[in-house]
């Protein structure tokens, strides 16, 4: 897996316009019947191919043994986040080696595909993926029986997804493998409160479904209905962290709807103050404003707010990102009907661009100059 350069990081950060994630880590929705989730008996594993065994330390698992803790994680060779999680899984397995903890990572690809992948070298670790994953049990199950028993049964959104199986064979936790450290420690040391987590987890799933409905309303342009729906969810939620994130989402919807009142402006002033030394975050905010405007929304004084805070920190960004930030400032200036300022920023964007970027930047500069000449 290649390292992301700054340009790709910026593009990824700004790919989704106008929406704020409501949870701190990926969540998985329960199916309609709620038949499988936290507190359920963990299904036995029917895995076809065991490829790595922790350098001979672990045996294949079918039934989970009482008194032992297992992590059942689903991955694939094509999944970037799965690959990024591998060193962390190895670190956890080494940390708990000899403490009756076994990590079992399951793909649904052919053994040939997996073995070919394991021969490749990671740029991050300067080791092969086979060496990186050698600490834990790496498997593949092409008939997808394990996938059906876990991922499909819990209606999991995607991979990587990990399931912690506790000492009594119950599902203790479901989530992203990078977020399970504290839970795993608590389960191993008999300090985990499964029932409290189950309540929180099920509330998160209900909210996830609500967010999907709200996003569909917003996508259809029904912003008033979407805002009303999210306000209903805020009133029903007793988890303060989730409530805060729902309120963030509400402001994002109001911005997307062009509802720029004093409350919204005040909120985003606070947000911008928190990111004042972060050009990437400010660029993402500015890009979202451009997106709102392109979709017909009004952004009012927020354009000037973004420009004034981004301008002093552009030179702190990596060189290849600076033209993009200057271009965003030019677009915001155009939206704010300040064409001289827009042209100035776009000229700087052209000057800072590499050869491949320059032509596109020059086209927009010509557009600005033409607009100014036409009055």
GROMACS .gro file of N, CA and C in nm, residues 136-266:
model
  393
  136UNK      N    1  -0.052  -1.321   1.422
  136UNK     CA    2  -0.188  -1.366   1.453
  136UNK      C    3  -0.239  -1.463   1.347
  137UNK      N    4  -0.360  -1.512   1.366
  137UNK     CA    5  -0.419  -1.610   1.274
  137UNK      C    6  -0.483  -1.539   1.156
  138UNK      N    7  -0.427  -1.559   1.039
  138UNK     CA    8  -0.478  -1.499   0.916
  138UNK      C    9  -0.539  -1.610   0.831
  139UNK      N   10  -0.662  -1.592   0.789
  139UNK     CA   11  -0.734  -1.700   0.721
  139UNK      C   12  -0.810  -1.647   0.600
  140UNK      N   13  -0.862  -1.741   0.522
  140UNK     CA   14  -0.955  -1.703   0.417
  140UNK      C   15  -1.063  -1.809   0.403
  141UNK      N   16  -1.183  -1.763   0.370
  141UNK     CA   17  -1.302  -1.848   0.370
  141UNK      C   18  -1.384  -1.821   0.244
  142UNK      N   19  -1.340  -1.874   0.129
  142UNK     CA   20  -1.405  -1.837   0.002
  142UNK      C   21  -1.553  -1.871  -0.006
  143UNK      N   22  -1.603  -1.968   0.070
  143UNK     CA   23  -1.747  -1.996   0.062
  143UNK      C   24  -1.830  -1.898   0.143
  144UNK      N   25  -1.763  -1.807   0.216
  144UNK     CA   26  -1.826  -1.695   0.287
  144UNK      C   27  -1.922  -1.740   0.397
  145UNK      N   28  -1.902  -1.859   0.450
  145UNK     CA   29  -1.990  -1.905   0.558
  145UNK      C   30  -1.971  -1.821   0.684
  146UNK      N   31  -1.845  -1.789   0.717
  146UNK     CA   32  -1.819  -1.706   0.834
  146UNK      C   33  -1.872  -1.565   0.811
  147UNK      N   34  -1.856  -1.516   0.690
  147UNK     CA   35  -1.908  -1.384   0.655
  147UNK      C   36  -2.059  -1.379   0.676
  148UNK      N   37  -2.129  -1.484   0.634
  148UNK     CA   38  -2.275  -1.489   0.651
  148UNK      C   39  -2.313  -1.494   0.798
  149UNK      N   40  -2.238  -1.573   0.877
  149UNK     CA   41  -2.271  -1.590   1.019
  149UNK      C   42  -2.249  -1.463   1.100
  150UNK      N   43  -2.153  -1.381   1.058
  150UNK     CA   44  -2.119  -1.260   1.134
  150UNK      C   45  -2.162  -1.132   1.061
  151UNK      N   46  -2.100  -1.105   0.947
  151UNK     CA   47  -2.121  -0.978   0.879
  151UNK      C   48  -2.265  -0.962   0.833
  152UNK      N   49  -2.318  -1.063   0.765
  152UNK     CA   50  -2.455  -1.052   0.714
  152UNK      C   51  -2.556  -1.059   0.828
  153UNK      N   52  -2.528  -1.143   0.928
  153UNK     CA   53  -2.623  -1.158   1.039
  153UNK      C   54  -2.637  -1.030   1.120
  154UNK      N   55  -2.527  -0.953   1.131
  154UNK     CA   56  -2.533  -0.827   1.206
  154UNK      C   57  -2.556  -0.708   1.115
  155UNK      N   58  -2.573  -0.736   0.984
  155UNK     CA   59  -2.595  -0.630   0.886
  155UNK      C   60  -2.483  -0.526   0.891
  156UNK      N   61  -2.360  -0.575   0.900
  156UNK     CA   62  -2.245  -0.486   0.911
  156UNK      C   63  -2.226  -0.406   0.783
  157UNK      N   64  -2.184  -0.281   0.799
  157UNK     CA   65  -2.178  -0.189   0.686
  157UNK      C   66  -2.061  -0.219   0.593
  158UNK      N   67  -1.950  -0.271   0.641
  158UNK     CA   68  -1.835  -0.295   0.555
  158UNK      C   69  -1.715  -0.340   0.635
  159UNK      N   70  -1.605  -0.359   0.566
  159UNK     CA   71  -1.482  -0.405   0.632
  159UNK      C   72  -1.383  -0.289   0.639
  160UNK      N   73  -1.291  -0.296   0.738
  160UNK     CA   74  -1.275  -0.400   0.839
  160UNK      C   75  -1.380  -0.387   0.950
  161UNK      N   76  -1.430  -0.500   0.994
  161UNK     CA   77  -1.518  -0.505   1.111
  161UNK      C   78  -1.466  -0.615   1.202
  162UNK      N   79  -1.459  -0.587   1.332
  162UNK     CA   80  -1.410  -0.683   1.431
  162UNK      C   81  -1.519  -0.714   1.532
  163UNK      N   82  -1.521  -0.838   1.577
  163UNK     CA   83  -1.613  -0.885   1.680
  163UNK      C   84  -1.529  -0.941   1.794
  164UNK      N   85  -1.546  -0.888   1.914
  164UNK     CA   86  -1.477  -0.945   2.030
  164UNK      C   87  -1.569  -1.049   2.093
  165UNK      N   88  -1.518  -1.172   2.101
  165UNK     CA   89  -1.591  -1.283   2.163
  165UNK      C   90  -1.533  -1.303   2.303
  166UNK      N   91  -1.618  -1.289   2.405
  166UNK     CA   92  -1.570  -1.295   2.543
  166UNK      C   93  -1.552  -1.436   2.596
  167UNK      N   94  -1.522  -1.445   2.724
  167UNK     CA   95  -1.487  -1.572   2.787
  167UNK      C   96  -1.603  -1.670   2.798
  168UNK      N   97  -1.725  -1.621   2.779
  168UNK     CA   98  -1.842  -1.710   2.783
  168UNK      C   99  -1.899  -1.734   2.644
  169UNK      N  100  -1.824  -1.695   2.540
  169UNK     CA  101  -1.868  -1.719   2.403
  169UNK      C  102  -1.971  -1.621   2.352
  170UNK      N  103  -1.988  -1.507   2.421
  170UNK     CA  104  -2.084  -1.405   2.379
  170UNK      C  105  -2.011  -1.293   2.301
  171UNK      N  106  -2.084  -1.230   2.209
  171UNK     CA  107  -2.031  -1.112   2.141
  171UNK      C  108  -2.030  -0.996   2.240
  172UNK      N  109  -1.910  -0.943   2.267
  172UNK     CA  110  -1.896  -0.835   2.364
  172UNK      C  111  -1.894  -0.697   2.299
  173UNK      N  112  -1.849  -0.692   2.174
  173UNK     CA  113  -1.825  -0.561   2.110
  173UNK      C  114  -1.818  -0.582   1.960
  174UNK      N  115  -1.865  -0.484   1.882
  174UNK     CA  116  -1.855  -0.486   1.736
  174UNK      C  117  -1.809  -0.348   1.690
  175UNK      N  118  -1.710  -0.343   1.600
  175UNK     CA  119  -1.665  -0.213   1.552
  175UNK      C  120  -1.540  -0.223   1.468
  176UNK      N  121  -1.476  -0.110   1.448
  176UNK     CA  122  -1.352  -0.102   1.370
  176UNK      C  123  -1.237  -0.154   1.456
  177UNK      N  124  -1.150  -0.239   1.400
  177UNK     CA  125  -1.042  -0.296   1.480
  177UNK      C  126  -0.946  -0.194   1.541
  178UNK      N  127  -0.935  -0.076   1.482
  178UNK     CA  128  -0.846   0.026   1.537
  178UNK      C  129  -0.904   0.089   1.663
  179UNK      N  130  -1.032   0.061   1.693
  179UNK     CA  131  -1.094   0.124   1.809
  179UNK      C  132  -1.128   0.030   1.922
  180UNK      N  133  -1.062  -0.086   1.927
  180UNK     CA  134  -1.105  -0.186   2.025
  180UNK      C  135  -1.009  -0.206   2.142
  181UNK      N  136  -0.903  -0.127   2.152
  181UNK     CA  137  -0.799  -0.153   2.252
  181UNK      C  138  -0.852  -0.154   2.395
  182UNK      N  139  -0.923  -0.049   2.434
  182UNK     CA  140  -0.971  -0.039   2.572
  182UNK      C  141  -1.073  -0.147   2.603
  183UNK      N  142  -1.159  -0.177   2.506
  183UNK     CA  143  -1.258  -0.282   2.526
  183UNK      C  144  -1.192  -0.417   2.544
  184UNK      N  145  -1.095  -0.448   2.459
  184UNK     CA  146  -1.027  -0.577   2.469
  184UNK      C  147  -0.959  -0.592   2.604
  185UNK      N  148  -0.896  -0.487   2.650
  185UNK     CA  149  -0.830  -0.491   2.782
  185UNK      C  150  -0.933  -0.517   2.891
  186UNK      N  151  -1.047  -0.450   2.883
  186UNK     CA  152  -1.151  -0.467   2.985
  186UNK      C  153  -1.209  -0.608   2.982
  187UNK      N  154  -1.230  -0.663   2.862
  187UNK     CA  155  -1.284  -0.799   2.851
  187UNK      C  156  -1.185  -0.901   2.908
  188UNK      N  157  -1.058  -0.885   2.873
  188UNK     CA  158  -0.956  -0.977   2.922
  188UNK      C  159  -0.947  -0.973   3.074
  189UNK      N  160  -0.963  -0.854   3.132
  189UNK     CA  161  -0.948  -0.837   3.277
  189UNK      C  162  -1.081  -0.841   3.353
  190UNK      N  163  -1.185  -0.890   3.286
  190UNK     CA  164  -1.318  -0.907   3.349
  190UNK      C  165  -1.374  -0.775   3.403
  191UNK      N  166  -1.349  -0.667   3.332
  191UNK     CA  167  -1.399  -0.536   3.376
  191UNK      C  168  -1.494  -0.473   3.274
  192UNK      N  169  -1.538  -0.552   3.178
  192UNK     CA  170  -1.622  -0.499   3.072
  192UNK      C  171  -1.769  -0.506   3.111
  193UNK      N  172  -1.841  -0.396   3.090
  193UNK     CA  173  -1.984  -0.391   3.117
  193UNK      C  174  -2.058  -0.407   2.985
  194UNK      N  175  -2.088  -0.532   2.952
  194UNK     CA  176  -2.149  -0.560   2.823
  194UNK      C  177  -2.287  -0.496   2.810
  195UNK      N  178  -2.367  -0.501   2.915
  195UNK     CA  179  -2.504  -0.450   2.907
  195UNK      C  180  -2.505  -0.298   2.884
  196UNK      N  181  -2.415  -0.228   2.950
  196UNK     CA  182  -2.408  -0.082   2.930
  196UNK      C  183  -2.368  -0.051   2.786
  197UNK      N  184  -2.271  -0.127   2.734
  197UNK     CA  185  -2.228  -0.105   2.597
  197UNK      C  186  -2.338  -0.143   2.498
  198UNK      N  187  -2.410  -0.250   2.529
  198UNK     CA  188  -2.518  -0.294   2.440
  198UNK      C  189  -2.622  -0.184   2.423
  199UNK      N  190  -2.656  -0.118   2.533
  199UNK     CA  191  -2.753  -0.009   2.527
  199UNK      C  192  -2.700   0.104   2.438
  200UNK      N  193  -2.574   0.140   2.459
  200UNK     CA  194  -2.512   0.245   2.378
  200UNK      C  195  -2.505   0.204   2.231
  201UNK      N  196  -2.465   0.082   2.207
  201UNK     CA  197  -2.449   0.030   2.071
  201UNK      C  198  -2.581   0.032   1.996
  202UNK      N  199  -2.687  -0.015   2.061
  202UNK     CA  200  -2.817  -0.020   1.995
  202UNK      C  201  -2.871   0.121   1.968
  203UNK      N  202  -2.840   0.214   2.059
  203UNK     CA  203  -2.879   0.352   2.034
  203UNK      C  204  -2.805   0.408   1.913
  204UNK      N  205  -2.677   0.376   1.901
  204UNK     CA  206  -2.599   0.422   1.787
  204UNK      C  207  -2.654   0.365   1.656
  205UNK      N  208  -2.697   0.238   1.660
  205UNK     CA  209  -2.752   0.177   1.539
  205UNK      C  210  -2.883   0.245   1.498
  206UNK      N  211  -2.967   0.275   1.598
  206UNK     CA  212  -3.091   0.344   1.569
  206UNK      C  213  -3.062   0.482   1.508
  207UNK      N  214  -2.963   0.550   1.564
  207UNK     CA  215  -2.926   0.681   1.512
  207UNK      C  216  -2.865   0.670   1.372
  208UNK      N  217  -2.789   0.563   1.349
  208UNK     CA  218  -2.731   0.543   1.216
  208UNK      C  219  -2.842   0.531   1.111
  209UNK      N  220  -2.945   0.455   1.144
  209UNK     CA  221  -3.058   0.441   1.052
  209UNK      C  222  -3.129   0.575   1.032
  210UNK      N  223  -3.141   0.651   1.141
  210UNK     CA  224  -3.205   0.782   1.130
  210UNK      C  225  -3.123   0.875   1.042
  211UNK      N  226  -2.991   0.872   1.058
  211UNK     CA  227  -2.903   0.957   0.977
  211UNK      C  228  -2.916   0.923   0.830
  212UNK      N  229  -2.928   0.793   0.799
  212UNK     CA  230  -2.944   0.754   0.660
  212UNK      C  231  -3.074   0.811   0.603
  213UNK      N  232  -3.182   0.807   0.683
  213UNK     CA  233  -3.310   0.863   0.639
  213UNK      C  234  -3.298   1.015   0.620
  214UNK      N  235  -3.230   1.080   0.715
  214UNK     CA  236  -3.214   1.225   0.707
  214UNK      C  237  -3.130   1.264   0.585
  215UNK      N  238  -3.026   1.186   0.559
  215UNK     CA  239  -2.940   1.214   0.443
  215UNK      C  240  -3.017   1.198   0.313
  216UNK      N  241  -3.109   1.101   0.308
  216UNK     CA  242  -3.191   1.083   0.189
  216UNK      C  243  -3.284   1.203   0.168
  217UNK      N  244  -3.340   1.253   0.278
  217UNK     CA  245  -3.425   1.372   0.268
  217UNK      C  246  -3.344   1.492   0.217
  218UNK      N  247  -3.224   1.508   0.275
  218UNK     CA  248  -3.138   1.619   0.232
  218UNK      C  249  -3.097   1.603   0.086
  219UNK      N  250  -3.066   1.480   0.046
  219UNK     CA  251  -3.026   1.454  -0.092
  219UNK      C  252  -3.137   1.485  -0.190
  220UNK      N  253  -3.261   1.474  -0.143
  220UNK     CA  254  -3.376   1.507  -0.229
  220UNK      C  255  -3.413   1.655  -0.221
  221UNK      N  256  -3.332   1.732  -0.148
  221UNK     CA  257  -3.357   1.875  -0.136
  221UNK      C  258  -3.462   1.911  -0.033
  222UNK      N  259  -3.504   1.814   0.048
  222UNK     CA  260  -3.606   1.839   0.150
  222UNK      C  261  -3.538   1.877   0.282
  223UNK      N  262  -3.469   1.991   0.282
  223UNK     CA  263  -3.387   2.028   0.396
  223UNK      C  264  -3.469   2.059   0.521
  224UNK      N  265  -3.583   2.122   0.502
  224UNK     CA  266  -3.667   2.153   0.619
  224UNK      C  267  -3.711   2.024   0.689
  225UNK      N  268  -3.751   1.924   0.611
  225UNK     CA  269  -3.791   1.795   0.669
  225UNK      C  270  -3.672   1.726   0.736
  226UNK      N  271  -3.555   1.735   0.672
  226UNK     CA  272  -3.435   1.672   0.728
  226UNK      C  273  -3.397   1.737   0.861
  227UNK      N  274  -3.402   1.870   0.866
  227UNK     CA  275  -3.367   1.941   0.989
  227UNK      C  276  -3.466   1.909   1.101
  228UNK      N  277  -3.594   1.905   1.066
  228UNK     CA  278  -3.696   1.870   1.165
  228UNK      C  279  -3.674   1.729   1.220
  229UNK      N  280  -3.637   1.637   1.130
  229UNK     CA  281  -3.612   1.497   1.171
  229UNK      C  282  -3.492   1.488   1.264
  230UNK      N  283  -3.387   1.562   1.235
  230UNK     CA  284  -3.268   1.553   1.320
  230UNK      C  285  -3.294   1.619   1.455
  231UNK      N  286  -3.377   1.722   1.458
  231UNK     CA  287  -3.412   1.784   1.586
  231UNK      C  288  -3.492   1.686   1.674
  232UNK      N  289  -3.572   1.601   1.610
  232UNK     CA  290  -3.643   1.496   1.684
  232UNK      C  291  -3.544   1.398   1.746
  233UNK      N  292  -3.441   1.362   1.671
  233UNK     CA  293  -3.341   1.268   1.722
  233UNK      C  294  -3.260   1.329   1.836
  234UNK      N  295  -3.230   1.458   1.825
  234UNK     CA  296  -3.158   1.527   1.932
  234UNK      C  297  -3.238   1.522   2.062
  235UNK      N  298  -3.369   1.543   2.053
  235UNK     CA  299  -3.454   1.543   2.173
  235UNK      C  300  -3.465   1.405   2.235
  236UNK      N  301  -3.446   1.298   2.155
  236UNK     CA  302  -3.461   1.161   2.205
  236UNK      C  303  -3.331   1.103   2.260
  237UNK      N  304  -3.218   1.166   2.228
  237UNK     CA  305  -3.087   1.108   2.260
  237UNK      C  306  -3.038   1.157   2.395
  238UNK      N  307  -2.996   1.061   2.480
  238UNK     CA  308  -2.944   1.099   2.612
  238UNK      C  309  -2.792   1.087   2.620
  239UNK      N  310  -2.729   1.036   2.513
  239UNK     CA  311  -2.584   1.028   2.508
  239UNK      C  312  -2.530   1.163   2.463
  240UNK      N  313  -2.455   1.231   2.550
  240UNK     CA  314  -2.413   1.369   2.522
  240UNK      C  315  -2.319   1.378   2.402
  241UNK      N  316  -2.231   1.278   2.385
  241UNK     CA  317  -2.141   1.281   2.269
  241UNK      C  318  -2.219   1.270   2.139
  242UNK      N  319  -2.314   1.177   2.135
  242UNK     CA  320  -2.395   1.162   2.015
  242UNK      C  321  -2.481   1.286   1.991
  243UNK      N  322  -2.532   1.343   2.100
  243UNK     CA  323  -2.615   1.463   2.087
  243UNK      C  324  -2.533   1.578   2.027
  244UNK      N  325  -2.409   1.593   2.072
  244UNK     CA  326  -2.322   1.698   2.018
  244UNK      C  327  -2.300   1.677   1.869
  245UNK      N  328  -2.274   1.553   1.829
  245UNK     CA  329  -2.249   1.525   1.688
  245UNK      C  330  -2.374   1.542   1.603
  246UNK      N  331  -2.490   1.510   1.661
  246UNK     CA  332  -2.615   1.535   1.590
  246UNK      C  333  -2.637   1.684   1.569
  247UNK      N  334  -2.604   1.764   1.670
  247UNK     CA  335  -2.616   1.909   1.655
  247UNK      C  336  -2.522   1.961   1.547
  248UNK      N  337  -2.400   1.904   1.540
  248UNK     CA  338  -2.308   1.940   1.433
  248UNK      C  339  -2.371   1.911   1.297
  249UNK      N  340  -2.433   1.794   1.287
  249UNK     CA  341  -2.497   1.754   1.162
  249UNK      C  342  -2.611   1.850   1.126
  250UNK      N  343  -2.685   1.892   1.228
  250UNK     CA  344  -2.795   1.988   1.206
  250UNK      C  345  -2.741   2.117   1.145
  251UNK      N  346  -2.631   2.169   1.199
  251UNK     CA  347  -2.574   2.292   1.144
  251UNK      C  348  -2.525   2.270   1.001
  252UNK      N  349  -2.471   2.150   0.976
  252UNK     CA  350  -2.426   2.119   0.841
  252UNK      C  351  -2.543   2.120   0.744
  253UNK      N  352  -2.657   2.065   0.786
  253UNK     CA  353  -2.777   2.066   0.702
  253UNK      C  354  -2.827   2.209   0.680
  254UNK      N  355  -2.825   2.290   0.786
  254UNK     CA  356  -2.869   2.428   0.773
  254UNK      C  357  -2.780   2.504   0.675
  255UNK      N  358  -2.650   2.476   0.682
  255UNK     CA  359  -2.557   2.539   0.588
  255UNK      C  360  -2.589   2.494   0.446
  256UNK      N  361  -2.608   2.361   0.427
  256UNK     CA  362  -2.639   2.310   0.294
  256UNK      C  363  -2.769   2.368   0.240
  257UNK      N  364  -2.863   2.398   0.331
  257UNK     CA  365  -2.991   2.456   0.290
  257UNK      C  366  -2.982   2.607   0.267
  258UNK      N  367  -2.865   2.665   0.296
  258UNK     CA  368  -2.850   2.809   0.280
  258UNK      C  369  -2.919   2.889   0.389
  259UNK      N  370  -2.943   2.824   0.504
  259UNK     CA  371  -3.010   2.892   0.616
  259UNK      C  372  -2.903   2.960   0.703
  260UNK      N  373  -2.852   3.071   0.657
  260UNK     CA  374  -2.740   3.138   0.723
  260UNK      C  375  -2.794   3.247   0.815
  261UNK      N  376  -2.835   3.207   0.934
  261UNK     CA  377  -2.881   3.304   1.033
  261UNK      C  378  -2.771   3.327   1.137
  262UNK      N  379  -2.800   3.409   1.239
  262UNK     CA  380  -2.699   3.442   1.340
  262UNK      C  381  -2.651   3.318   1.413
  263UNK      N  382  -2.740   3.225   1.440
  263UNK     CA  383  -2.703   3.102   1.511
  263UNK      C  384  -2.601   3.021   1.431
  264UNK      N  385  -2.626   3.006   1.302
  264UNK     CA  386  -2.536   2.930   1.216
  264UNK      C  387  -2.401   2.999   1.202
  265UNK      N  388  -2.403   3.129   1.180
  265UNK     CA  389  -2.277   3.205   1.168
  265UNK      C  390  -2.197   3.194   1.297
  266UNK      N  391  -2.263   3.208   1.411
  266UNK     CA  392  -2.193   3.196   1.539
  266UNK      C  393  -2.131   3.060   1.559
   0.00000   0.00000   0.00000
